PDB file of C-alpha atoms and ligand atoms in Angstrom:
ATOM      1  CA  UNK D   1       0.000   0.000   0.000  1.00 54.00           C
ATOM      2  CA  UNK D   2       2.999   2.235   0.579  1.00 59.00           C
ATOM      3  CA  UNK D   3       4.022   4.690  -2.301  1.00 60.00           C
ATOM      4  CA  UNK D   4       7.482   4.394  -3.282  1.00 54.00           C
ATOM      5  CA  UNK D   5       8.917   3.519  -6.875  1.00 40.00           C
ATOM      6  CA  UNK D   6      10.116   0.100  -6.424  1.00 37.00           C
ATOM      7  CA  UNK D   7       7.508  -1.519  -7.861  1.00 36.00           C
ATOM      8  CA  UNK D   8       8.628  -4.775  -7.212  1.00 35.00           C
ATOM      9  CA  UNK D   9       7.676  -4.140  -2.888  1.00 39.00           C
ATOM     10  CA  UNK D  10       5.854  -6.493  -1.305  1.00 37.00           C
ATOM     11  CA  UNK D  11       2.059  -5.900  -2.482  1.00 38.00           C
ATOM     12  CA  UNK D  12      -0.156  -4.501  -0.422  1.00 39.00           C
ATOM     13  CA  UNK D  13      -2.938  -7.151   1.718  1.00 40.00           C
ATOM     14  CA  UNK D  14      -6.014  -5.520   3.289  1.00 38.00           C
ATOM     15  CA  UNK D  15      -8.853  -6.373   5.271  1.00 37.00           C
ATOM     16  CA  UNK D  16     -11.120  -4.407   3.391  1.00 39.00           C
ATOM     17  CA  UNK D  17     -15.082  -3.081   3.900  1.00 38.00           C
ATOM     18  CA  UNK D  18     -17.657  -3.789   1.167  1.00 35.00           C
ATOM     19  CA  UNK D  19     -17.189  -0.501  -1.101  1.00 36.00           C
ATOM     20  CA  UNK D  20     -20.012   1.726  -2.766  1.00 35.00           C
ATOM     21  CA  UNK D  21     -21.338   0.434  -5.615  1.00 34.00           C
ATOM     22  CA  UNK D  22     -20.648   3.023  -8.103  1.00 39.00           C
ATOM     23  CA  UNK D  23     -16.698   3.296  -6.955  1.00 45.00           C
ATOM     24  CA  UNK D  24     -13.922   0.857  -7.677  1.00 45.00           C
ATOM     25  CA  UNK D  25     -12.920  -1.562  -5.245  1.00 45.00           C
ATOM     26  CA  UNK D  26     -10.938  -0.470  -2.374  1.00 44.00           C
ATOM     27  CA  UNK D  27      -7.510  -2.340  -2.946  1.00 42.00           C
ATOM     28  CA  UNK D  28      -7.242  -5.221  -1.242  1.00 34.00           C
ATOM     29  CA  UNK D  29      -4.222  -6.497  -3.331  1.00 35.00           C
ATOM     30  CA  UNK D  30      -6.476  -9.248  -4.422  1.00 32.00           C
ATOM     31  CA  UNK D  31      -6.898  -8.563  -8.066  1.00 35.00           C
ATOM     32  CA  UNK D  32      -4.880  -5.701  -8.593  1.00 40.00           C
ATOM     33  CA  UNK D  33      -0.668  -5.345  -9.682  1.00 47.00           C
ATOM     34  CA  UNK D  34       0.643  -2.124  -9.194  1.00 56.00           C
ATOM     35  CA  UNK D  35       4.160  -3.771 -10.451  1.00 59.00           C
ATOM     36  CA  UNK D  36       1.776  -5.057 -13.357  1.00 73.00           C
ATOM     37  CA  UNK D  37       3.815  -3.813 -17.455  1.00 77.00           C
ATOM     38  CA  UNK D  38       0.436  -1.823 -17.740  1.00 74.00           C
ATOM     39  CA  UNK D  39       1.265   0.023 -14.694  1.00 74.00           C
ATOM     40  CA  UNK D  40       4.992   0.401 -15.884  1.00 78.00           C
ATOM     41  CA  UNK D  41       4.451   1.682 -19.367  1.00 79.00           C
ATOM     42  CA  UNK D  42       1.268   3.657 -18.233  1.00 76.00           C
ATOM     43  CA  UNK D  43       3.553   5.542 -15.869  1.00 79.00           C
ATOM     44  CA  UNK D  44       6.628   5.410 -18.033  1.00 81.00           C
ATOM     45  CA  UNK D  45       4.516   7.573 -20.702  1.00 77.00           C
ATOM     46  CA  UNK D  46       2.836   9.361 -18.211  1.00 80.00           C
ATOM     47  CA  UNK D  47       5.601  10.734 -16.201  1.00 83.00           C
ATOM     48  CA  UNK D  48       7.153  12.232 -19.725  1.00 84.00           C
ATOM     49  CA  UNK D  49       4.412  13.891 -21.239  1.00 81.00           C
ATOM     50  CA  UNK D  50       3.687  17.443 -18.894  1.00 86.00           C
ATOM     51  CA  UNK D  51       0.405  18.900 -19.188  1.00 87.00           C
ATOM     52  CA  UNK D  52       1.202  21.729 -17.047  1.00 93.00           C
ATOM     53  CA  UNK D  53       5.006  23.370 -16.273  1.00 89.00           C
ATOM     54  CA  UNK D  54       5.540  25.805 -13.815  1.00 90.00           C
ATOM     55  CA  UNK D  55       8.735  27.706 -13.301  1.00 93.00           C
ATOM     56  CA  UNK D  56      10.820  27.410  -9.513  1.00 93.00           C
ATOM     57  CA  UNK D  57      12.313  31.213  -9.377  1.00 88.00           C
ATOM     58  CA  UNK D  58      13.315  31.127  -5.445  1.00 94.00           C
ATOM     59  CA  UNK D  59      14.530  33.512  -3.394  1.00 95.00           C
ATOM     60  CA  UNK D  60      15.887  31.102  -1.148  1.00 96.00           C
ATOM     61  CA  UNK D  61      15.215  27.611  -1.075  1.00 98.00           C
ATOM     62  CA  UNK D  62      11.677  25.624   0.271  1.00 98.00           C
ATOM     63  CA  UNK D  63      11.391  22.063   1.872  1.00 98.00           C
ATOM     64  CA  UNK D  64       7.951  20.601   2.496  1.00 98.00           C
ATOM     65  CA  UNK D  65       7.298  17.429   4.657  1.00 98.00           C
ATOM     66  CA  UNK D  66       4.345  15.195   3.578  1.00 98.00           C
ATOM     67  CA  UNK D  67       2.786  11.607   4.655  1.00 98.00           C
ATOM     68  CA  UNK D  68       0.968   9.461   2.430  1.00 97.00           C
ATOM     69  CA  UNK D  69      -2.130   7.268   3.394  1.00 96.00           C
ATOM     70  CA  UNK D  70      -1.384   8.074   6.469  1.00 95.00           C
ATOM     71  CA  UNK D  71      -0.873   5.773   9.364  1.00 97.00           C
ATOM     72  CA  UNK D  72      -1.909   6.510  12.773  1.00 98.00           C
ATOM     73  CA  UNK D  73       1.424   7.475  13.612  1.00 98.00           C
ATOM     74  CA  UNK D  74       1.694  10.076  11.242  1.00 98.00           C
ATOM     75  CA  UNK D  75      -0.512  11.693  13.037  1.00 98.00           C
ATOM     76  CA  UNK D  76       0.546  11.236  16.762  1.00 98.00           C
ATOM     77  CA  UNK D  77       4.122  10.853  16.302  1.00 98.00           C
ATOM     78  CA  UNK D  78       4.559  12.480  12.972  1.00 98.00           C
ATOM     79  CA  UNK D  79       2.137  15.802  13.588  1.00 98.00           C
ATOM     80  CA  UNK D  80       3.822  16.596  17.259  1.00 98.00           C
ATOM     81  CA  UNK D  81       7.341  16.547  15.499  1.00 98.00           C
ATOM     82  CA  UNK D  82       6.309  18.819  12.979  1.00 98.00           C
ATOM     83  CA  UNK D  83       4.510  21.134  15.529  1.00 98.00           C
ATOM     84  CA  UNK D  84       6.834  21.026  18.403  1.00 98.00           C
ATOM     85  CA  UNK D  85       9.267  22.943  15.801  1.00 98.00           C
ATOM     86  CA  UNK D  86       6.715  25.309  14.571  1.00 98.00           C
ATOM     87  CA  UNK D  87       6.015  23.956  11.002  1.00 98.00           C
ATOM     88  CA  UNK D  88       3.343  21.998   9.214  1.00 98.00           C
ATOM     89  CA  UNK D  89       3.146  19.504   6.556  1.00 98.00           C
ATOM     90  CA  UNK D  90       1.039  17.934   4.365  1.00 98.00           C
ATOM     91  CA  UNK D  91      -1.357  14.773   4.821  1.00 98.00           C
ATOM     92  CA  UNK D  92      -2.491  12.624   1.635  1.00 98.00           C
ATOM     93  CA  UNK D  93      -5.808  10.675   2.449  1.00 98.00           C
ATOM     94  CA  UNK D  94      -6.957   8.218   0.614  1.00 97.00           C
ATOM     95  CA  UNK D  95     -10.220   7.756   2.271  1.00 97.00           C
ATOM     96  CA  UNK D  96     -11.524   4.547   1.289  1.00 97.00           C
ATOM     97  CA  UNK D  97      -8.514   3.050   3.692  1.00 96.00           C
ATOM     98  CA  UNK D  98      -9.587   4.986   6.537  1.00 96.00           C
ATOM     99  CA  UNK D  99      -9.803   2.870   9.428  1.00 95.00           C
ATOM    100  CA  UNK D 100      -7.873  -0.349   7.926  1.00 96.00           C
ATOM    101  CA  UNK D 101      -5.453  -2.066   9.915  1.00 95.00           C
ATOM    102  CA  UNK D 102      -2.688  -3.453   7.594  1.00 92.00           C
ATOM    103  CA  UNK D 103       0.405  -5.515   7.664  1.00 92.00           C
ATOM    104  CA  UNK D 104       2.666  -2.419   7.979  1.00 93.00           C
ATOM    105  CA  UNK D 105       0.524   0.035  10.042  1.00 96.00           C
ATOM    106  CA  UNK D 106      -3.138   1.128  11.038  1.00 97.00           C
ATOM    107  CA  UNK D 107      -4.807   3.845   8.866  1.00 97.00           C
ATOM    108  CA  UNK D 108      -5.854   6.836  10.635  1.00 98.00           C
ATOM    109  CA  UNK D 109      -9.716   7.636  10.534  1.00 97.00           C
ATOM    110  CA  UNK D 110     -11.792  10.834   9.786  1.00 98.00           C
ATOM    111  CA  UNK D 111     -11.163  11.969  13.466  1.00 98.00           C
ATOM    112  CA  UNK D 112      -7.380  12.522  12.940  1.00 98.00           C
ATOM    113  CA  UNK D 113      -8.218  13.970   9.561  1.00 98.00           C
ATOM    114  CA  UNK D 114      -9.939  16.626  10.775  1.00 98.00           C
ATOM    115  CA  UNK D 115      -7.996  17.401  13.902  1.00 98.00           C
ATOM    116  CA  UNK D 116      -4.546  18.136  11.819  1.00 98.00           C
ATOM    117  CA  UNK D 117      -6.494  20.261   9.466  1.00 98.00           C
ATOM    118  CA  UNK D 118      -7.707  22.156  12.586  1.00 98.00           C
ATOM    119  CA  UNK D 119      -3.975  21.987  13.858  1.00 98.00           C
ATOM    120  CA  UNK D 120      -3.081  23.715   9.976  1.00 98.00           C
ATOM    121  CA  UNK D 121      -1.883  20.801   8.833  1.00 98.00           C
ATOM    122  CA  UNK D 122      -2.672  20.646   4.890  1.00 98.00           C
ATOM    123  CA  UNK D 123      -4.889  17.574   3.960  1.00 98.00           C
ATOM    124  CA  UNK D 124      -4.633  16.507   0.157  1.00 98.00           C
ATOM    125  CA  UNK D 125      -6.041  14.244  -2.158  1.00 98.00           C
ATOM    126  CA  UNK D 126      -4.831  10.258  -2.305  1.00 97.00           C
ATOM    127  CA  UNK D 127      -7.298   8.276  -4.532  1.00 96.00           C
ATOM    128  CA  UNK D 128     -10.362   6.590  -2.531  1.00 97.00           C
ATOM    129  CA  UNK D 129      -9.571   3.285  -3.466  1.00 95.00           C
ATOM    130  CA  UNK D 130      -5.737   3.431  -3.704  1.00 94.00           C
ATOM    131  CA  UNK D 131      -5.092   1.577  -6.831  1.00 89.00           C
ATOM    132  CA  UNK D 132      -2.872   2.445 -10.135  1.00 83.00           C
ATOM    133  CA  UNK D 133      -4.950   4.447 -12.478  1.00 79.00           C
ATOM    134  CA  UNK D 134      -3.591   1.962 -14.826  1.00 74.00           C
ATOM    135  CA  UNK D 135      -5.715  -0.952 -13.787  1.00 74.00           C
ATOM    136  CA  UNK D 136      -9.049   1.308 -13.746  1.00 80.00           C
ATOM    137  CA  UNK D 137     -10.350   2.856 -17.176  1.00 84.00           C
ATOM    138  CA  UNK D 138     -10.667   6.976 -17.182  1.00 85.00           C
ATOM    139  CA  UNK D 139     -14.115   7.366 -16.150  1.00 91.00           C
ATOM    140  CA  UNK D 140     -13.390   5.270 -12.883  1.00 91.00           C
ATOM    141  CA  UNK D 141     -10.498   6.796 -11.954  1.00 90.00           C
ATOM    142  CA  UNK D 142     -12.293  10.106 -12.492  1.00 94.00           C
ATOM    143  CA  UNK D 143     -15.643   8.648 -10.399  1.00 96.00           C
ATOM    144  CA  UNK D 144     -12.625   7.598  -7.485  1.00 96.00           C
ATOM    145  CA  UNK D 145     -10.891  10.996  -7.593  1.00 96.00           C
ATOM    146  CA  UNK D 146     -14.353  12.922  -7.361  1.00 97.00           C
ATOM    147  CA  UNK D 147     -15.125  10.445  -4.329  1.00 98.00           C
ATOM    148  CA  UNK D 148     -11.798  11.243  -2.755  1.00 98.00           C
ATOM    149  CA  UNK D 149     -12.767  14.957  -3.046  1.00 98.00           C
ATOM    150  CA  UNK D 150     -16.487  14.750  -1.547  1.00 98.00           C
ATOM    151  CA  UNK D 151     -15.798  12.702   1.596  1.00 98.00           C
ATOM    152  CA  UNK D 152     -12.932  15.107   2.297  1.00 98.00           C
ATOM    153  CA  UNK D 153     -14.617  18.145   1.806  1.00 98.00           C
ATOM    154  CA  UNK D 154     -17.796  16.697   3.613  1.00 98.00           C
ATOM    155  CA  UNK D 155     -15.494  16.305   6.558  1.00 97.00           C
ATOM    156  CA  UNK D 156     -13.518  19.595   5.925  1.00 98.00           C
ATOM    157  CA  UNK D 157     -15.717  21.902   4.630  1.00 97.00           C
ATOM    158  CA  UNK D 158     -13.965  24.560   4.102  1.00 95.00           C
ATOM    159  CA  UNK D 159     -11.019  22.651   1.935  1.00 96.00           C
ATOM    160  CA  UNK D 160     -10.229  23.714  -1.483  1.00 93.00           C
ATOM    161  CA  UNK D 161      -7.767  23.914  -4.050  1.00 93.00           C
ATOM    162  CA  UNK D 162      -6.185  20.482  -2.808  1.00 97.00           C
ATOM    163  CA  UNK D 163      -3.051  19.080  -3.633  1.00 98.00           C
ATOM    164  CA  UNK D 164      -2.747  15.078  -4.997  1.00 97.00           C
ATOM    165  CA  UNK D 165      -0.132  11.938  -4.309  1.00 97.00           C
ATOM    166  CA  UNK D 166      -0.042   9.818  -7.039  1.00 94.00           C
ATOM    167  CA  UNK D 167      -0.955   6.021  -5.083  1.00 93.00           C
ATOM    168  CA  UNK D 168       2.106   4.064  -5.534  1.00 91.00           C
ATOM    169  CA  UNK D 169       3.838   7.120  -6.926  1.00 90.00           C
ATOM    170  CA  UNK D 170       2.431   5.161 -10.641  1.00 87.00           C
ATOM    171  CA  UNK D 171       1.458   8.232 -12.639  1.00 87.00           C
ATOM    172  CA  UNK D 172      -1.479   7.247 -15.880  1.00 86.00           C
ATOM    173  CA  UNK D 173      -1.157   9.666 -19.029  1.00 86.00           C
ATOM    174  CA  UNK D 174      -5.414  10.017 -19.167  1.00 87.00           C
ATOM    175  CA  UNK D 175      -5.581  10.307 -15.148  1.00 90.00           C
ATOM    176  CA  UNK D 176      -2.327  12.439 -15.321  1.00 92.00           C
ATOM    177  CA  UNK D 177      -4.560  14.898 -17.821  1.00 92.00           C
ATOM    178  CA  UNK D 178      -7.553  14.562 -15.954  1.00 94.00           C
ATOM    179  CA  UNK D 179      -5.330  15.886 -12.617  1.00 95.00           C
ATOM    180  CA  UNK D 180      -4.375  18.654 -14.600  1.00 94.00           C
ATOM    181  CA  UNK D 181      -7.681  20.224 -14.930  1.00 95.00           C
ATOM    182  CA  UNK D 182      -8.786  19.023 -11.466  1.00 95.00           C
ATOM    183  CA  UNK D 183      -6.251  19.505  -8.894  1.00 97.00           C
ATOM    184  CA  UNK D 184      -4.047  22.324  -8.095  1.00 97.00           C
ATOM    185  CA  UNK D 185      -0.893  20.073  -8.579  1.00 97.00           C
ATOM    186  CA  UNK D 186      -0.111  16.356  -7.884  1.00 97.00           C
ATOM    187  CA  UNK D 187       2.973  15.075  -6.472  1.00 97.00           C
ATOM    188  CA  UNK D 188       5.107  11.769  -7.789  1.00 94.00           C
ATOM    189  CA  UNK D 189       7.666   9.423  -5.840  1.00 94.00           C
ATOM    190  CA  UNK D 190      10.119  10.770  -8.795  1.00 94.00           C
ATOM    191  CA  UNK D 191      13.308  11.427  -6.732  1.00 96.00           C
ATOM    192  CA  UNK D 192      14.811  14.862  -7.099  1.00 97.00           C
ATOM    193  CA  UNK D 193      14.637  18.417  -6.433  1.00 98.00           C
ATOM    194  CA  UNK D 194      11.877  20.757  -7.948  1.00 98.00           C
ATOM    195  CA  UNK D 195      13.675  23.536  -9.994  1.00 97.00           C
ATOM    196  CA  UNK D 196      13.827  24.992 -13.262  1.00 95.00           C
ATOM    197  CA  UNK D 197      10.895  23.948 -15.127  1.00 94.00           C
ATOM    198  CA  UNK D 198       8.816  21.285 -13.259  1.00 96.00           C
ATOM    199  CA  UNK D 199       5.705  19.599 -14.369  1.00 96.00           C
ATOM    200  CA  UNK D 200       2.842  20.621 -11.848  1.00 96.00           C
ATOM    201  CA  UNK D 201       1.191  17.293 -11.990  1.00 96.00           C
ATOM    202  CA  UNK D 202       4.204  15.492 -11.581  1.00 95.00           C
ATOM    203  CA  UNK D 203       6.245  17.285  -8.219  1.00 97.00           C
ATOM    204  CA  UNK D 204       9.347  15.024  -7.622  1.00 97.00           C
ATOM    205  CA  UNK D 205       9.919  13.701  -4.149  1.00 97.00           C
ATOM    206  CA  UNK D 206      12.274  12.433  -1.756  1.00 98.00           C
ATOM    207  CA  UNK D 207      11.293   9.486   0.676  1.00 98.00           C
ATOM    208  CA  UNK D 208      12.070   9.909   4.223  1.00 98.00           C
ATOM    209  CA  UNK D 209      12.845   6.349   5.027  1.00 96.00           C
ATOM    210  CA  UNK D 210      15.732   3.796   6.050  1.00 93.00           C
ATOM    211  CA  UNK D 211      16.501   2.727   2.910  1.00 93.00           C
ATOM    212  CA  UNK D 212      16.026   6.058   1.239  1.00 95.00           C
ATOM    213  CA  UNK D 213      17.844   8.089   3.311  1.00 95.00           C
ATOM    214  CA  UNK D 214      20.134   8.634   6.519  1.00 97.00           C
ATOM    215  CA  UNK D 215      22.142  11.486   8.040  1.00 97.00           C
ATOM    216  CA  UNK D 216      24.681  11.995   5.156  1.00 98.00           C
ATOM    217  CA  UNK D 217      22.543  11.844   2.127  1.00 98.00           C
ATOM    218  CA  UNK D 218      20.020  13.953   3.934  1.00 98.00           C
ATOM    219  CA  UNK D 219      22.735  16.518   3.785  1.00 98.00           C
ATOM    220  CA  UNK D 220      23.598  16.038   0.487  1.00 98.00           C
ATOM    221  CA  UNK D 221      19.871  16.583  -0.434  1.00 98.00           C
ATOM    222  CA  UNK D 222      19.310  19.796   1.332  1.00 98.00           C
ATOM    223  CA  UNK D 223      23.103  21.355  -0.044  1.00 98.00           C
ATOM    224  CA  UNK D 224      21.694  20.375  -3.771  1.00 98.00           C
ATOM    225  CA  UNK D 225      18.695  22.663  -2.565  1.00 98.00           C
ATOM    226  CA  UNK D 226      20.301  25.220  -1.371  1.00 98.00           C
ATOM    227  CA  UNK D 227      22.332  25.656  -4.287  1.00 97.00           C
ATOM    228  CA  UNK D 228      19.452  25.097  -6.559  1.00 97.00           C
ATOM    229  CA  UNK D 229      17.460  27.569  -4.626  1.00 97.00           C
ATOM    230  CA  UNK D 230      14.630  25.154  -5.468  1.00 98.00           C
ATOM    231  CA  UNK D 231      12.122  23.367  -3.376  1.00 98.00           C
ATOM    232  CA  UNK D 232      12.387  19.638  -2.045  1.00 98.00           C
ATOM    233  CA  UNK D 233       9.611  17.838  -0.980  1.00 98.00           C
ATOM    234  CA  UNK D 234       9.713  14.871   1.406  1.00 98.00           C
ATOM    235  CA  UNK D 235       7.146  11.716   2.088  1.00 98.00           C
ATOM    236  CA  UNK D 236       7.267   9.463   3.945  1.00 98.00           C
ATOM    237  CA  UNK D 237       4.238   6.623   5.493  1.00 97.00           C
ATOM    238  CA  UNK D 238       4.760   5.477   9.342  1.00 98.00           C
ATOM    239  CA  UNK D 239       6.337   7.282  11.610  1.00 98.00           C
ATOM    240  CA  UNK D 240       7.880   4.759  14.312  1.00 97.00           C
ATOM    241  CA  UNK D 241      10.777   3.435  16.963  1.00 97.00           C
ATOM    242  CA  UNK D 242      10.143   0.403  14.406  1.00 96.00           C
ATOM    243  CA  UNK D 243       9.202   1.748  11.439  1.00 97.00           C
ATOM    244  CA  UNK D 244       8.245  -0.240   8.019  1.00 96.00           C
ATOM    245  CA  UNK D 245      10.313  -0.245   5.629  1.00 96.00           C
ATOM    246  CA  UNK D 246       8.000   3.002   3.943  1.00 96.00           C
ATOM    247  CA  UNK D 247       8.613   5.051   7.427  1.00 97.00           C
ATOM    248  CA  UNK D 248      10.444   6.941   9.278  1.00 98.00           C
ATOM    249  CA  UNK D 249      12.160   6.973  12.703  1.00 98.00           C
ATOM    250  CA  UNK D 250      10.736   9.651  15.175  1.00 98.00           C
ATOM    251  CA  UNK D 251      14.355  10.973  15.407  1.00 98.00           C
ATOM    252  CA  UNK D 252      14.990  10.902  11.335  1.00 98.00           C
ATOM    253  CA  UNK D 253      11.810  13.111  10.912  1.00 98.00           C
ATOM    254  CA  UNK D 254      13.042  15.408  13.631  1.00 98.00           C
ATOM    255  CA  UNK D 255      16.307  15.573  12.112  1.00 98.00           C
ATOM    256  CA  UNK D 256      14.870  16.428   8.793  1.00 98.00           C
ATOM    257  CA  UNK D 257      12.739  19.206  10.616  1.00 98.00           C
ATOM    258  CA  UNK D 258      15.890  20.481  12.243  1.00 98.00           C
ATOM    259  CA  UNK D 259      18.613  20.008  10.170  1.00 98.00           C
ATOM    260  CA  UNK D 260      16.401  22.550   7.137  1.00 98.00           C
ATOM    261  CA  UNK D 261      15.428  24.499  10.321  1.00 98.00           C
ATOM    262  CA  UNK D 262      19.928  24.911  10.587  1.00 98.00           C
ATOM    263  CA  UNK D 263      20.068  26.000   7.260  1.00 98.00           C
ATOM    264  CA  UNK D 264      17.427  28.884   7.575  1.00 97.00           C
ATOM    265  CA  UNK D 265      14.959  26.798   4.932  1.00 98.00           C
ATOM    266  CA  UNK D 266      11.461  27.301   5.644  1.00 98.00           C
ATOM    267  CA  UNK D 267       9.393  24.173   6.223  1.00 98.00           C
ATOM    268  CA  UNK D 268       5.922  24.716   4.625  1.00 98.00           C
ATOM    269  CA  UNK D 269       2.618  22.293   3.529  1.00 98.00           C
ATOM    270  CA  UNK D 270       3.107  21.513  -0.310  1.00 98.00           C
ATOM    271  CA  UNK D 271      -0.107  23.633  -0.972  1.00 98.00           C
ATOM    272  CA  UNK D 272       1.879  26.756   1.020  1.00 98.00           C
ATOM    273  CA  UNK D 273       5.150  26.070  -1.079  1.00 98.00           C
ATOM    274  CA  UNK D 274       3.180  26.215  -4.174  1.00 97.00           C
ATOM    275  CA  UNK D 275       1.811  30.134  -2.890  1.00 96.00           C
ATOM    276  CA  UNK D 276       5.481  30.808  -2.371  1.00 96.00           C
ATOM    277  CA  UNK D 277       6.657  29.726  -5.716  1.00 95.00           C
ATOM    278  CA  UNK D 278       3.937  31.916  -6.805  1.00 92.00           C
ATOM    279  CA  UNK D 279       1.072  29.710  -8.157  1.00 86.00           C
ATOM    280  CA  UNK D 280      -2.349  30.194  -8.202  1.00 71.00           C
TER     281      UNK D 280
HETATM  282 ZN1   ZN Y 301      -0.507   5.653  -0.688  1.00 74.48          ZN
END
């Protein structure tokens, strides 16, 4: 269930509820291959083809700290990090998980969802059913994103202009130019730093993890920021003394917080970082 580009991970097993009839299937990993050479060349296309650029003209440099699906410890681990050092970040729901206990974590519900909004914590889009758009045809991924949307903004009234995290990072050329007209920008698992030109629906990311990252190459990551003056966007899943392998330690999230903090790099939600760069 974790979003990360090695597509051959372990996939994803759920105990999942009987879904609406008029939305795909919550994944269950029971009929569905995100590693699948649909997926692949779906997302191989995708990835390549922008629909929207923006230009990164900074000042001085932006990171941005977001959590996909997100695990209950996201939220009480994860959030009190983030807020004991005076910054927010940015929460991707996919809502149709909400609740489900799985082999790596358990999925925070709608009462978390609305607390770290009301906390100013920025709460974006993540599918409903968490699948690649390549195994659903247009119309249902459009019928899953528009669900996504309405139980979010049910629950959050007031939320607009939302951001989007690809599930599995897999990108789909017709969902990638449905995004375009539908979401204020959409972020990838595509490592790297934002700068230059950079495709709106496709924001490149780093992954806050043990295998992704440690003290050194953190480093390494924010000096190719600074220099870039761009903006680098993290994600990571649990947030954990034991982490999975998609998560974070407590004190590798606080070091990430901290070490940007050092540098005089502002820490802002994705949706905030976008303001800055000077989207609408
Ligand atoms: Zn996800």
């Amino acid at each position: 269930m974790a979003d990360n580009d090695t597509l051959g991970a372990p996939r994803p097993r759920f105990t999942a509820p009987r879904p609406p009839d008029s939305l795909a299937r919550v994944d269950d990993g029971a009929d569905m291959r995100p590693d699948g050479l649909p997926a692949r060349l779906d997302h191989m296309v995708g990835r390549r083809w922008p629909f929207r650029s923006a230009r990164v003209a900074l000042e001085r440099p932006i990171v941005s700290i977001s959590f996909d699906d997100f695990p209950r410890s996201a939220y009480s681990h994860g959030a009190a990090i983030l807020e004991d050092r005076g910054v927010r970040g940015t929460y991707y729901v996919a809502t149709g998980l909400s609740g489900l206990t799985t082999p790596h974590w358990t999925v925070a519900g709608d009462a978390e969802t609305v607390d770290l909004h009301r906390r100013g914590h920025e709460i974006g889009l993540h599918s409903h059913a968490h699948r690649a758009a390549a195994s659903m045809q247009p119309a249902a991924v459009a019928a899953d994103l528009a669900a996504n949307r309405a139980r979010l903004r049910r629950l959050l009234p007031d939320l607009r202009r939302e951001t989007y995290a690809y599930p599995y990072g897999l990108c789909g050329l017709m969902q990638k130019r449905h995004l375009a007209g539908t979401v204020r920008a959409s972020r990838s698992v595509q490592e790297g730093i934002n700068t230059g030109w950079m495709d709106l629906d496709f924001i490149k990311a780093v992954e806050i993890s043990a295998r992704a990252i440690d003290a050194e190459r953190l480093d390494r990551w924010l000096d190719q920021v600074e220099a870039a003056r761009g903006w680098l966007v993290f994600f990571t899943h649990d947030v954990s003394d034991t982490p999975s392998v998609y998560g974070t330690s407590l004190a590798m999230l606080a070091r990430v917080v901290e070490r940007a903090q050092a540098r005089g790099i502002d820490i802002l939600p994705v949706g905030a970082a976008l303001d800055r760069i000077g989207l609408s």
